[in-house]
XYZ file of C-alpha atoms in Angstrom:
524
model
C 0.000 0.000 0.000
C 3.128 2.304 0.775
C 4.727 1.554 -1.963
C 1.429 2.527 -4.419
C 1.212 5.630 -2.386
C 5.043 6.870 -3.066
C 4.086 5.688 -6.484
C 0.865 8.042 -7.111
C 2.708 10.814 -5.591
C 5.723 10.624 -7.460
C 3.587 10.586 -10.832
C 1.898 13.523 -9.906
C 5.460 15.260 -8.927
C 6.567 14.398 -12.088
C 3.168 15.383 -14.108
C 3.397 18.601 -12.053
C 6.982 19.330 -13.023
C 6.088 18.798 -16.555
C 3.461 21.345 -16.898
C 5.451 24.285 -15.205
C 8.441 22.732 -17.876
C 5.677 22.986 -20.614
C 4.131 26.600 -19.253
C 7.445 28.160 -19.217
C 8.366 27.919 -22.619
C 5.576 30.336 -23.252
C 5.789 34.061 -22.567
C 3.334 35.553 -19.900
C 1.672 36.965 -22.568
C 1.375 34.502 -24.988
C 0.053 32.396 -22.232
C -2.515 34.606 -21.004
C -3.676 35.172 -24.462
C -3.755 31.699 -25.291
C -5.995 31.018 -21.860
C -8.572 34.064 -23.243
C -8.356 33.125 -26.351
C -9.608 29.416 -25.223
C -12.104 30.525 -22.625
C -13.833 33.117 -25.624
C -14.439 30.075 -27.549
C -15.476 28.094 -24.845
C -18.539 30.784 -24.538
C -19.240 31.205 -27.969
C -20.059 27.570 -28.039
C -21.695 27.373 -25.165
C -23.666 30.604 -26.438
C -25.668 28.668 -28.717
C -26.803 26.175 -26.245
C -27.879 29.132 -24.003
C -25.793 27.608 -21.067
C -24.278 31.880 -20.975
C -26.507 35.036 -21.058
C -24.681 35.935 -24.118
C -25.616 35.613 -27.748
C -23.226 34.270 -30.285
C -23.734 37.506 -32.629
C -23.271 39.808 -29.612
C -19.968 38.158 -28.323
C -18.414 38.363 -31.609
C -19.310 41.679 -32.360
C -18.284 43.009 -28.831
C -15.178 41.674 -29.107
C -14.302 42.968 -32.319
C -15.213 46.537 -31.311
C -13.195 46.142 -28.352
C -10.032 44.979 -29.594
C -10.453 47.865 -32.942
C -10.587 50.776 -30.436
C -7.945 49.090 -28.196
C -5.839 48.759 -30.706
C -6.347 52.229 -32.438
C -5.540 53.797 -29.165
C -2.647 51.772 -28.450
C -0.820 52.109 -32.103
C -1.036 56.151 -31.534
C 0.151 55.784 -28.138
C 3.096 53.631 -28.906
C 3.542 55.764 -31.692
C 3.976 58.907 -29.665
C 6.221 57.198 -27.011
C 8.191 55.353 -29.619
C 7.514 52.262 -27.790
C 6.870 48.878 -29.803
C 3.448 48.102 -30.531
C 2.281 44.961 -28.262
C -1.043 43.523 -29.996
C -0.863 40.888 -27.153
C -1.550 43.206 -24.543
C -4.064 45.313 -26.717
C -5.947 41.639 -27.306
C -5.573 40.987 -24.115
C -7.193 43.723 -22.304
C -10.306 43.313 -25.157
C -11.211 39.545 -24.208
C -10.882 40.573 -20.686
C -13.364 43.384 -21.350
C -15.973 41.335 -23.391
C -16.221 38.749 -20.235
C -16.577 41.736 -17.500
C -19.174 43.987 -19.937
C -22.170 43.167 -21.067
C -21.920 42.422 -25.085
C -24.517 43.771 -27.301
C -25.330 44.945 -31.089
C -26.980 47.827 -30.076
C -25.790 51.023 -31.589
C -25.607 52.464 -28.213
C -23.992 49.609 -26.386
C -21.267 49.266 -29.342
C -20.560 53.288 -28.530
C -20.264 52.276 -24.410
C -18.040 49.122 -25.803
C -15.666 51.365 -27.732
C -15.442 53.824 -25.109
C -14.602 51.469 -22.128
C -12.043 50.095 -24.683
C -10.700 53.499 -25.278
C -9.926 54.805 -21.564
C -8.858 50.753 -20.845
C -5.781 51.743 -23.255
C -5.515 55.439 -22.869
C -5.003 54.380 -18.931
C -1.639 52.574 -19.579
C 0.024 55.583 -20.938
C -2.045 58.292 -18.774
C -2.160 56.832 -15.526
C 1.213 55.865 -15.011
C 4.489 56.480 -13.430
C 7.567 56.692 -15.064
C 6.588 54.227 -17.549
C 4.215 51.833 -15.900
C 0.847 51.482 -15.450
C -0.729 51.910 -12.206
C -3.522 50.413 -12.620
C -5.147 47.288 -14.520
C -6.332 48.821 -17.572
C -9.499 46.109 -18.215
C -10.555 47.522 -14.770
C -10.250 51.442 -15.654
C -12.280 50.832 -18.871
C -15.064 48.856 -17.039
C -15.347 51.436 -14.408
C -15.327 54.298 -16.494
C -18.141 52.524 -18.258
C -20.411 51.856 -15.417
C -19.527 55.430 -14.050
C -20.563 57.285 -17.202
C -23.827 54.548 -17.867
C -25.027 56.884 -14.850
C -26.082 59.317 -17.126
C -26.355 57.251 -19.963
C -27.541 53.740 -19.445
C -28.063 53.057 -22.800
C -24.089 52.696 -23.477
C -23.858 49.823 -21.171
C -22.115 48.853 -18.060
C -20.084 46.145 -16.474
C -21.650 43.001 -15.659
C -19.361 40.169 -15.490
C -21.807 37.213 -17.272
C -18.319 35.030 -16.541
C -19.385 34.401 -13.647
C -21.581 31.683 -15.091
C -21.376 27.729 -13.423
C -20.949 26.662 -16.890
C -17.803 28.571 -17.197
C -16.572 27.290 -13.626
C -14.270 24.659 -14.685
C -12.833 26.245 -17.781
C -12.031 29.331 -15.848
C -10.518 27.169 -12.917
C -8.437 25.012 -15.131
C -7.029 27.714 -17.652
C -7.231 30.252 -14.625
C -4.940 27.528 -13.020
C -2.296 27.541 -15.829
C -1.858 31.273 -15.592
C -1.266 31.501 -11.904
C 1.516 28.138 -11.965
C 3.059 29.865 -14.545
C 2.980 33.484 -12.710
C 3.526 31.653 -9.748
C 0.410 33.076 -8.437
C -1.315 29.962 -6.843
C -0.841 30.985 -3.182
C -1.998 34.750 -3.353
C -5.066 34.167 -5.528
C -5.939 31.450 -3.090
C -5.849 33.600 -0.537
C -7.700 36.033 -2.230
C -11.212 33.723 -3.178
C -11.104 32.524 0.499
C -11.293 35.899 1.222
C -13.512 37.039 -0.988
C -16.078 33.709 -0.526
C -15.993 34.260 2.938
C -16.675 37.982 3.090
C -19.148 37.494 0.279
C -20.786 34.422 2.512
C -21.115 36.981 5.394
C -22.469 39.636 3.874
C -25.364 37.465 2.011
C -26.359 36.031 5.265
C -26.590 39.276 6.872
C -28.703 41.224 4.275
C -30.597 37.826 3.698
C -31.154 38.412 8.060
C -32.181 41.752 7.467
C -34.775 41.344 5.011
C -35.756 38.179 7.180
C -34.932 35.574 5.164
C -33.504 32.208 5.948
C -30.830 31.460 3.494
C -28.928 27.745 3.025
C -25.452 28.487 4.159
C -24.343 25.227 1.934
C -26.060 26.552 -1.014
C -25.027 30.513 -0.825
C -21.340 29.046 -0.812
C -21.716 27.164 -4.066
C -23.446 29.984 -5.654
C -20.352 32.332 -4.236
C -17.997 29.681 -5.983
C -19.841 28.869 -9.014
C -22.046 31.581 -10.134
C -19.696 34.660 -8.955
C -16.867 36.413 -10.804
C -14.129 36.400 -7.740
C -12.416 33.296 -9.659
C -12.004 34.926 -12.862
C -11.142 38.169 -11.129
C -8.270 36.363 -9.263
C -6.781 34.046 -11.919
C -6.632 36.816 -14.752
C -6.667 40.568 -13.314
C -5.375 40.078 -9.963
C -2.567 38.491 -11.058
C -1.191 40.914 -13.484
C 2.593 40.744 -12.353
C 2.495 44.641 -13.392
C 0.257 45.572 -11.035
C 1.231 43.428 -7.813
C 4.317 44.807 -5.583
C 7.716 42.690 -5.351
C 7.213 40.798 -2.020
C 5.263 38.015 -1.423
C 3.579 39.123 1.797
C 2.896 42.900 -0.248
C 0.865 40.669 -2.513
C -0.803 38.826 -0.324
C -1.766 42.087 1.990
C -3.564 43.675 -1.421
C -5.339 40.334 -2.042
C -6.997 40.201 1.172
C -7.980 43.858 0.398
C -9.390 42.868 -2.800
C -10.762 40.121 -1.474
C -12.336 42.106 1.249
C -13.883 45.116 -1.068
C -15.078 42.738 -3.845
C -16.979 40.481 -1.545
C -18.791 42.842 0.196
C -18.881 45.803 -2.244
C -19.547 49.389 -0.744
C -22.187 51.743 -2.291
C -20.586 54.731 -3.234
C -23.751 56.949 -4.686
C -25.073 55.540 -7.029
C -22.950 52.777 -7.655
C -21.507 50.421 -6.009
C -17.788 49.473 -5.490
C -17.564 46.395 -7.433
C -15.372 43.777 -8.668
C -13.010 46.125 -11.090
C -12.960 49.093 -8.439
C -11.818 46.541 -5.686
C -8.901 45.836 -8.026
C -8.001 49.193 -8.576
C -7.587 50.197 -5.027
C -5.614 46.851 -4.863
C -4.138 48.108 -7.171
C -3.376 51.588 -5.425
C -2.166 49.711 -2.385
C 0.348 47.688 -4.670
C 1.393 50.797 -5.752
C 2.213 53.009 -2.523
C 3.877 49.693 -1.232
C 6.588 50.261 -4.472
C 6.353 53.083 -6.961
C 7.173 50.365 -9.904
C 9.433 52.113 -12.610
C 10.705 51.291 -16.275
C 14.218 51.719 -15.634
C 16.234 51.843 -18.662
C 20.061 50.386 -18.637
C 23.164 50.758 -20.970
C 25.094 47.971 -21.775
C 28.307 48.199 -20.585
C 29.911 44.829 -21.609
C 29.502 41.367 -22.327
C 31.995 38.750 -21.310
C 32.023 34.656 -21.571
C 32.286 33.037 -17.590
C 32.043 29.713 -19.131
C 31.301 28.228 -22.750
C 27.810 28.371 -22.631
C 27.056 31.482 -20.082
C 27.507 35.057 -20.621
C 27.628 38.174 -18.166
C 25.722 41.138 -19.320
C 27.063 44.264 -17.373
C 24.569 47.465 -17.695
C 24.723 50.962 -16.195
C 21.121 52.262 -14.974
C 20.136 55.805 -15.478
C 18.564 56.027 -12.397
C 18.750 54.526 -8.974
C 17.397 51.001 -8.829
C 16.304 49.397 -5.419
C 16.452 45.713 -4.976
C 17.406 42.885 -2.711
C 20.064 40.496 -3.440
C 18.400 36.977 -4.638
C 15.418 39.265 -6.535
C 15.006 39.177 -10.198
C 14.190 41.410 -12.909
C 12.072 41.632 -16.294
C 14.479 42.734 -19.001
C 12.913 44.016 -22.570
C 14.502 43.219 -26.119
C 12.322 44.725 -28.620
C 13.036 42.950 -31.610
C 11.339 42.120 -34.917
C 8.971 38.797 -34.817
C 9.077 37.865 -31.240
C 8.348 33.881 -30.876
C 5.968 32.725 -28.412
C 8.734 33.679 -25.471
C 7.774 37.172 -26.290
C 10.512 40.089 -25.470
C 10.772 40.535 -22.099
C 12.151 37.592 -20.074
C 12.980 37.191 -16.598
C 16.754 36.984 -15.350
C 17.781 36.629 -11.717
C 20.576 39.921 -10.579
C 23.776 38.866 -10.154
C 25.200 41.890 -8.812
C 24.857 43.207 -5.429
C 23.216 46.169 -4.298
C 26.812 47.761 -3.612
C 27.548 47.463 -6.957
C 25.273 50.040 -8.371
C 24.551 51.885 -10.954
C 26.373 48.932 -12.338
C 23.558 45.834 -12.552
C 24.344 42.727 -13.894
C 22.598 38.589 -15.209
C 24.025 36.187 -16.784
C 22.395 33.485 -19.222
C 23.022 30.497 -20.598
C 23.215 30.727 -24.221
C 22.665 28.237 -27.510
C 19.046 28.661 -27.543
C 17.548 29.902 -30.786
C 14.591 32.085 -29.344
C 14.458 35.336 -30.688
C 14.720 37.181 -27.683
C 18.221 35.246 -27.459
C 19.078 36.077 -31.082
C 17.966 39.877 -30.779
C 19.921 39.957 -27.516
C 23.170 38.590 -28.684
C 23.173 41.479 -31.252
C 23.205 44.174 -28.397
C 26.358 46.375 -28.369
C 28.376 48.450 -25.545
C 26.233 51.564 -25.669
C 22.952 50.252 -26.758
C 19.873 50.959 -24.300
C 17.498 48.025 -22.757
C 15.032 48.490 -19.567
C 14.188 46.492 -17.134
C 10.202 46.440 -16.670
C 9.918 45.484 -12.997
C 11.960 43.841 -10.520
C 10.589 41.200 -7.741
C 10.892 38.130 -6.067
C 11.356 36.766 -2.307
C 13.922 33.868 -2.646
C 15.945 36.779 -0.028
C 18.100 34.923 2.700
C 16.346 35.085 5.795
C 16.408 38.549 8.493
C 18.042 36.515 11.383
C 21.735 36.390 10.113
C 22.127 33.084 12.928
C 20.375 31.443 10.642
C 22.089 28.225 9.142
C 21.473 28.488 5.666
C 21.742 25.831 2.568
C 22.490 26.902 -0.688
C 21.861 24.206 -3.711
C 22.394 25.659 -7.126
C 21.845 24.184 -10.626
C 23.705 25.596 -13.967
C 22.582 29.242 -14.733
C 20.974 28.708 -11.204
C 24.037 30.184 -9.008
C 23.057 33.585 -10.758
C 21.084 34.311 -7.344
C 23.383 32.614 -4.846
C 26.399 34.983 -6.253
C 24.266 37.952 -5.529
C 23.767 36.937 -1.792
C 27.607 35.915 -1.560
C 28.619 39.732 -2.914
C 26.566 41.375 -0.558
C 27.897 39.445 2.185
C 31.535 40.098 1.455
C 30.716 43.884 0.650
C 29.252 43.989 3.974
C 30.705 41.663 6.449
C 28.050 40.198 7.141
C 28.843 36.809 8.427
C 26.565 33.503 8.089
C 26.515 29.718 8.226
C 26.635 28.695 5.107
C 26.986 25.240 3.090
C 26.838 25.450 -0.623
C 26.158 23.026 -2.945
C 26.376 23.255 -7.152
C 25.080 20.936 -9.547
C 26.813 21.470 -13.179
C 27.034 19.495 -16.741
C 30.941 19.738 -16.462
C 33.626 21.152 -14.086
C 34.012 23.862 -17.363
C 30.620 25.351 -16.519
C 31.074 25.930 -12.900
C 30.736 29.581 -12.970
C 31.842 32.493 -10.743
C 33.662 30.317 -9.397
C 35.768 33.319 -7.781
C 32.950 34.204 -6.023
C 31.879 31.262 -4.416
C 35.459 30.781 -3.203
C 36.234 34.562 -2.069
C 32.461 34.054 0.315
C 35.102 31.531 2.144
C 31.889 28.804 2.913
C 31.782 25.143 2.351
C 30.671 23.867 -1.680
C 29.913 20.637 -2.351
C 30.636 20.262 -6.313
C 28.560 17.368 -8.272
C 29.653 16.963 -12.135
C 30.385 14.384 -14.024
C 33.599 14.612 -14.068
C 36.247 15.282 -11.161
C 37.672 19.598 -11.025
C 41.127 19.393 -10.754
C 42.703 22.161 -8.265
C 39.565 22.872 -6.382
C 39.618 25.392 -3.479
C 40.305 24.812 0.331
C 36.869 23.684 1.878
C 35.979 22.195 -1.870
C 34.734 18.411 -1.635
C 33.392 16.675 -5.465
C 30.279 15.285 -4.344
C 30.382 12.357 -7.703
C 29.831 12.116 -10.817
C 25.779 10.908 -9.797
C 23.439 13.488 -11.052
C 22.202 14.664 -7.157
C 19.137 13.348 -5.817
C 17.667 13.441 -2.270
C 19.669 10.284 -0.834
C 23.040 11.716 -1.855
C 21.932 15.481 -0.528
C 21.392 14.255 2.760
C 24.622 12.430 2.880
C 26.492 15.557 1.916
C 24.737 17.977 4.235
C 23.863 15.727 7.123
C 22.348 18.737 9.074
C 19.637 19.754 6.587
C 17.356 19.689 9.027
C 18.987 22.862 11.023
C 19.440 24.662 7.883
C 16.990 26.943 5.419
C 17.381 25.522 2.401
C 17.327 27.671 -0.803
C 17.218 25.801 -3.635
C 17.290 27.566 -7.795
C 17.478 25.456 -10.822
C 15.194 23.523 -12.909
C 11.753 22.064 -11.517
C 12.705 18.749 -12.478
C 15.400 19.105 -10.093
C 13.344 20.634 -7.322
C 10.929 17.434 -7.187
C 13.793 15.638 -7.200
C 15.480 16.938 -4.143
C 11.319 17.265 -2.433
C 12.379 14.242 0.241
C 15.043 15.542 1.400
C 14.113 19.342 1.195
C 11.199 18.591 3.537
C 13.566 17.915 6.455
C 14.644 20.911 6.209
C 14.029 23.610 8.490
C 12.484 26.037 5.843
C 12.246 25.755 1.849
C 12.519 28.512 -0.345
C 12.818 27.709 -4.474
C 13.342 29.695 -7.496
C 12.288 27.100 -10.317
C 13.074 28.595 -13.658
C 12.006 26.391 -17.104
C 15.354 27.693 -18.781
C 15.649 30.449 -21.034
């Protein structure tokens, strides 16, 4: 019976590392597109059963005067700013507008359509802060919508029909893909229990007050299945754009999502709904970091092993991060693939070390974002979109702290090592790196200048390794041979970067440890 048990789980470990492996050769975007795209044609099939309260005609219409105005707006915008014209994000924002609005032919309701698609766009450019936009843009043009339908009703307002139980389990299972591959899960979770259990409250209570008895069990399922707090969650909540850095920032503005869209405050004569919940969230994301498009100049470009390259930049203005954080770096570039042109890379450098930032990546793929960014010369001008992350080592320094690092996943590791040297900062250490060969052990330099413990594991044996160096095989490293190597895991916080595969690999023996912090990556 054990034995089947270890066996079911270790399936769905593996099935589990496989879809993050599959999700993250796709591009945020693309993704997110993809998932809209999918859940539009979900509901125009299921429009012509009448399972939704839309009509086939209507949805198709909507959406095409959506994403026209959208992308008129956008196109002058980007034009203006000289910024490359996205028609991702434009289609984007218009199939998350046709599910929160209420479609129609109407000449009237086609105007209100256009409009909300207008000010959804105009807001990215408008209501923003040196270069980003403050607020979710599908959630500006539905409010400006239902704000203006004041005075004329006739133009439509927001109504959000998704929240339909026929559209339940497409919206949970493509909802589901976003937030693994935005690594989301755990503050849109927190967000619907918030939100179901405010919204549970509050119906009891006005059902009380009208004197009413109302079936707790069956107000639940109607707050799961019939409201829009799931599709609010999976694919406007968890814009990356609009969310602060830290995890427990994120999870402080989902709770006050949570709280404001599940018991929604009249404010005149409307109320504060689902889309003006998010933007306050939004708000509060924003006072907890004012989020900037930074832009950098490449300094230089230098080989640290055969296959991985330092990228040196010099930023124009201060940048603020903390060592083991990551950042979003654009390449514009002709004919992006599905991996779009932004990508994420974890900092190298320390904070000490500015203005100068620096990544590294391994190279030899043939994405075009790699192929656009191996033409980049000394001098030429990339930004970095947004910088977050919490795999940070933890505040008490006593600490004993694990390090395991595969490939291009030391990048992080040699950012807490700088900072430690730079400021004396002194910690128990143990550091363990997984590589194809002893040629790609990078920074090298820096892992021996921090002065702590490594454990190497390659296939074959380094020659001249460092004082405190041990070669920990030629075995690939698994959970069995981690243990024997750091025999008091179970003291330690163990940090752990490299590929998920990797991760699930090292789950047994990573759950004796004290604490577990990963930054999976699906390669680049």
């Amino acid at each position: 019976m054990r034995s089947g048990v270890v066996l079911v789980i270790s399936s769905l470990s593996a099935g589990w590392t496989r879809l993050i492996g599959a999700l993250g050769r796709l591009s945020m975007y693309r993704l997110v597109l993809l998932a809209l795209s999918a859940l539009a044609v979900i509901a125009l099939v299921l429009s012509f059963t009448g399972a939704v309260s839309v009509a086939p005609l209507d949805l198709v219409v909507s959406f095409a005067v959506l994403a026209a105005s959208i992308m008129v707006v956008d196109a002058v915008a980007q034009r203006i700013v000289r910024r490359p014209w996205r028609i991702e994000s434009a289609l984007i924002t218009a199939l998350i507008l046709v599910f929160v609005l209420r479609p129609g032919i109407e000449p009237m309701a086609l105007l209100g359509l256009a409009l909300a698609g207008a000010i959804a766009s105009a807001s990215k450019y408008i209501l923003a802060w040196q270069g980003r936009h403050i607020f979710n843009p599908a959630a500006v043009g539905a409010s400006a919508l239902t704000i203006v339908s004041i005075w004329a009703p006739d133009l439509g307002f927001s109504a959000w029909w998704i929240g339909s139980p026929a559209m339940t389990v497409p919206v949970v299972l493509l909802g589901l893909a976003v937030l693994v591959r935005t690594e989301k899960v755990r503050v849109v979770g927190l967000f619907l229990v918030v939100a179901i259990a405010v919204g549970l409250v509050r119906t009891i209570v006005q059902a009380q007050e009208a004197g009413l008895v109302l079936d707790p069990a069956m107000t639940f399922s109607s707050l799961v299945l019939s409201s829009p707090f799931l599709f609010l969650g999976a694919f406007m909540l968890s814009e990356p754009l609009t969310l602060p850095p830290r995890r427990w920032q994120q999870f402080t503005v989902a709770a006050v999502v949570g709280i404001l869209a599940g018991w929604p405050l009249a404010v005149g004569d409307i109320t504060l709904g689902q889309e003006r919940a998010l933007l306050i969230g939004n708000l509060v994301a924003f006072v907890f970091a004012l989020r900037t498009a930074v832009r950098l100049t490449i300094v230089e470009r230098t080989a640290v092993t055969p296959s991985v390259r330092e990228y040196s930049f010099r930023a124009e203005r201060p940048v603020k991060f903390t060592p083991g954080q990551y950042l979003e770096l654009e390449v514009p570039h002709a004919r992006p693939d599905s991996r779009g042109t932004r990508r994420e890379f974890s900092i190298l450098s320390s904070p000490a070390e500015l203005p100068v930032v620096r990544i590294a990546m391994r190279e030899g793929s043939q994405s075009s974002y790699k192929k656009a960014i191996a033409t980049v010369e000394p001098g030429d001008e990339l930004a970095i979109t947004g910088i977050w992350g919490d795999f940070v080592l933890p505040r008490k320094t006593e600490t004993p702290v694990l390090m395991v690092a595969a490939g291009i996943g030391v990048t992080p590791f040699v950012s807490h090592l700088r900072h430690l040297r730079m400021s004396q900062e002194q910690r128990d250490v143990v550091f363990v790196y997984v590589a194809s060969g002893s040629e790609e052990l990078a920074f090298r330099d820096d892992l021996e200048a921090a002065g702590i413990p490594v454990i190497v594991v390659t296939r074959d044996e380094p020659t001249n390794l460092p004082d405190g160096w041990t070669w920990g095989g030629g075995n690939r490293l698994d959970a069995e041979s981690l243990v024997r190597h750091v025999p008091d895991i179970d003291r330690r916080h163990a940090f752990v970067s490299g590929p998920p595969a990797l991760i699930a690999t090292l789950t047994p023996a990573l759950n004796r440890a004290k604490s577990i912090t990963t930054d999976a990556f699906s390669g680049y």
